[in-house]
PDB file of C-alpha atoms in Angstrom:
ATOM      1  CA  MET A   1      74.276 176.957 323.954  1.00 50.00           C
ATOM      2  CA  PRO A   2      70.827 176.482 325.217  1.00 56.00           C
ATOM      3  CA  GLU A   3      67.912 180.249 325.297  1.00 59.00           C
ATOM      4  CA  ILE A   4      67.118 181.981 327.698  1.00 61.00           C
ATOM      5  CA  SER A   5      63.818 183.745 328.185  1.00 64.00           C
ATOM      6  CA  GLY A   6      61.356 184.584 331.548  1.00 70.00           C
ATOM      7  CA  ALA A   7      62.637 183.201 334.008  1.00 73.00           C
ATOM      8  CA  GLY A   8      65.555 182.584 333.566  1.00 78.00           C
ATOM      9  CA  LEU A   9      66.898 185.450 331.663  1.00 83.00           C
ATOM     10  CA  ALA A  10      65.303 187.688 334.983  1.00 85.00           C
ATOM     11  CA  VAL A  11      67.876 185.252 337.148  1.00 85.00           C
ATOM     12  CA  THR A  12      70.083 185.917 334.794  1.00 87.00           C
ATOM     13  CA  THR A  13      70.775 188.846 335.235  1.00 91.00           C
ATOM     14  CA  LEU A  14      70.230 189.257 338.633  1.00 92.00           C
ATOM     15  CA  LYS A  15      72.817 186.995 339.164  1.00 93.00           C
ATOM     16  CA  LYS A  16      75.428 189.689 336.664  1.00 94.00           C
ATOM     17  CA  ILE A  17      73.864 193.013 338.687  1.00 95.00           C
ATOM     18  CA  LEU A  18      74.693 191.426 342.107  1.00 95.00           C
ATOM     19  CA  GLY A  19      78.472 190.022 341.030  1.00 95.00           C
ATOM     20  CA  ILE A  20      79.337 192.998 339.691  1.00 96.00           C
ATOM     21  CA  ALA A  21      77.627 195.301 343.012  1.00 97.00           C
ATOM     22  CA  GLY A  22      79.179 192.522 345.393  1.00 96.00           C
ATOM     23  CA  ALA A  23      82.950 193.613 343.097  1.00 97.00           C
ATOM     24  CA  ALA A  24      82.730 197.252 342.679  1.00 97.00           C
ATOM     25  CA  LEU A  25      81.729 197.637 346.583  1.00 97.00           C
ATOM     26  CA  LEU A  26      84.998 195.175 347.477  1.00 97.00           C
ATOM     27  CA  LEU A  27      86.950 197.642 345.692  1.00 97.00           C
ATOM     28  CA  ALA A  28      85.164 201.385 347.216  1.00 97.00           C
ATOM     29  CA  GLY A  29      86.211 199.415 349.861  1.00 96.00           C
ATOM     30  CA  VAL A  30      89.757 199.063 350.653  1.00 96.00           C
ATOM     31  CA  LEU A  31      90.111 202.288 348.403  1.00 95.00           C
ATOM     32  CA  LEU A  32      88.270 204.280 351.207  1.00 94.00           C
ATOM     33  CA  GLY A  33      90.325 202.037 353.464  1.00 94.00           C
ATOM     34  CA  PHE A  34      93.669 203.235 352.747  1.00 94.00           C
ATOM     35  CA  ARG A  35      92.055 207.108 352.381  1.00 93.00           C
ATOM     36  CA  SER A  36      93.659 209.360 354.596  1.00 92.00           C
ATOM     37  CA  VAL A  37      91.326 211.317 357.346  1.00 91.00           C
ATOM     38  CA  SER A  38      92.690 214.097 359.470  1.00 89.00           C
ATOM     39  CA  ALA A  39      91.421 215.334 362.529  1.00 87.00           C
ATOM     40  CA  GLY A  40      92.285 219.289 363.556  1.00 83.00           C
ATOM     41  CA  GLY A  41      94.333 219.875 360.761  1.00 85.00           C
ATOM     42  CA  THR A  42      96.663 216.575 361.919  1.00 84.00           C
ATOM     43  CA  ASP A  43      97.042 213.601 359.274  1.00 88.00           C
ATOM     44  CA  CYS A  44      95.709 210.865 360.530  1.00 88.00           C
ATOM     45  CA  GLY A  45      96.911 207.956 358.536  1.00 89.00           C
ATOM     46  CA  SER A  46      94.247 205.499 357.203  1.00 91.00           C
ATOM     47  CA  ALA A  47      91.771 203.513 358.206  1.00 89.00           C
ATOM     48  CA  PHE A  48      94.315 200.535 357.467  1.00 89.00           C
ATOM     49  CA  GLN A  49      96.914 202.434 358.521  1.00 88.00           C
ATOM     50  CA  PRO A  50      97.073 205.170 360.398  1.00 85.00           C
ATOM     51  CA  ALA A  51     100.388 206.964 360.978  1.00 83.00           C
ATOM     52  CA  ALA A  52     103.497 206.263 362.467  1.00 81.00           C
ATOM     53  CA  GLY A  53     103.525 207.267 365.868  1.00 78.00           C
ATOM     54  CA  ILE A  54     101.091 208.113 368.994  1.00 72.00           C
ATOM     55  CA  THR A  55      98.307 209.677 367.451  1.00 72.00           C
ATOM     56  CA  PRO A  56      96.317 212.753 368.823  1.00 77.00           C
ATOM     57  CA  MET A  57      93.079 212.051 371.001  1.00 85.00           C
ATOM     58  CA  ALA A  58      91.017 213.905 368.057  1.00 81.00           C
ATOM     59  CA  CYS A  59      92.304 210.968 365.345  1.00 87.00           C
ATOM     60  CA  ASP A  60      90.659 208.240 367.750  1.00 89.00           C
ATOM     61  CA  ASN A  61      86.813 209.872 366.134  1.00 90.00           C
ATOM     62  CA  ALA A  62      87.948 210.195 362.064  1.00 90.00           C
ATOM     63  CA  LEU A  63      90.306 207.297 362.277  1.00 90.00           C
ATOM     64  CA  ASN A  64      86.628 204.754 364.281  1.00 93.00           C
ATOM     65  CA  SER A  65      83.979 206.648 361.504  1.00 93.00           C
ATOM     66  CA  SER A  66      86.931 205.805 358.734  1.00 94.00           C
ATOM     67  CA  GLY A  67      87.326 201.694 359.548  1.00 94.00           C
ATOM     68  CA  THR A  68      83.428 201.889 360.756  1.00 96.00           C
ATOM     69  CA  LEU A  69      82.515 202.329 357.044  1.00 96.00           C
ATOM     70  CA  VAL A  70      85.557 200.646 354.979  1.00 96.00           C
ATOM     71  CA  THR A  71      83.626 197.377 357.134  1.00 96.00           C
ATOM     72  CA  ILE A  72      80.523 198.320 356.596  1.00 97.00           C
ATOM     73  CA  VAL A  73      81.112 198.634 352.689  1.00 97.00           C
ATOM     74  CA  ILE A  74      83.562 195.960 352.691  1.00 97.00           C
ATOM     75  CA  SER A  75      80.145 193.705 353.839  1.00 97.00           C
ATOM     76  CA  ALA A  76      78.072 194.512 351.706  1.00 97.00           C
ATOM     77  CA  GLY A  77      79.733 193.818 349.253  1.00 97.00           C
ATOM     78  CA  VAL A  78      80.595 190.243 351.115  1.00 97.00           C
ATOM     79  CA  LEU A  79      77.155 189.813 350.858  1.00 97.00           C
ATOM     80  CA  CYS A  80      75.926 191.180 347.569  1.00 97.00           C
ATOM     81  CA  LEU A  81      78.107 188.018 345.949  1.00 96.00           C
ATOM     82  CA  VAL A  82      77.567 185.355 348.825  1.00 97.00           C
ATOM     83  CA  ALA A  83      74.029 186.421 347.117  1.00 96.00           C
ATOM     84  CA  ALA A  84      75.242 185.461 343.240  1.00 95.00           C
ATOM     85  CA  VAL A  85      76.645 182.515 343.878  1.00 95.00           C
ATOM     86  CA  THR A  86      73.100 181.869 346.578  1.00 95.00           C
ATOM     87  CA  VAL A  87      71.198 182.896 342.880  1.00 92.00           C
ATOM     88  CA  LYS A  88      72.907 180.444 340.343  1.00 90.00           C
ATOM     89  CA  VAL A  89      73.108 177.475 342.903  1.00 92.00           C
ATOM     90  CA  VAL A  90      69.615 177.238 343.332  1.00 90.00           C
ATOM     91  CA  ARG A  91      69.650 178.625 339.974  1.00 86.00           C
ATOM     92  CA  ASP A  92      71.798 175.265 338.317  1.00 85.00           C
ATOM     93  CA  LYS A  93      69.855 172.549 341.223  1.00 85.00           C
ATOM     94  CA  VAL A  94      65.855 174.617 340.107  1.00 83.00           C
ATOM     95  CA  SER A  95      67.160 173.708 336.281  1.00 77.00           C
ATOM     96  CA  ALA A  96      69.083 169.669 336.872  1.00 68.00           C
TER      97      ALA A  96
END
């Protein structure tokens, strides 16, 4: 196995950091999606599973905010994973 040094080491480290950060953000987004939110003392459910029946209008803003946060965190995770794959593909093409 060839020894990695200099720029190759930096690229490998960047790829690993992006991959780990992407996976962590995806997991965090999924966990945030199942976190229960409430408004005015009423349980509104979660972004993935709102409370059964008709929820009060007070829940609309809480569920919207929760859904937006989940979307942003999961999107950031996907972008990190795409960047890690891109770095790997470019590195492989350059070294080939």
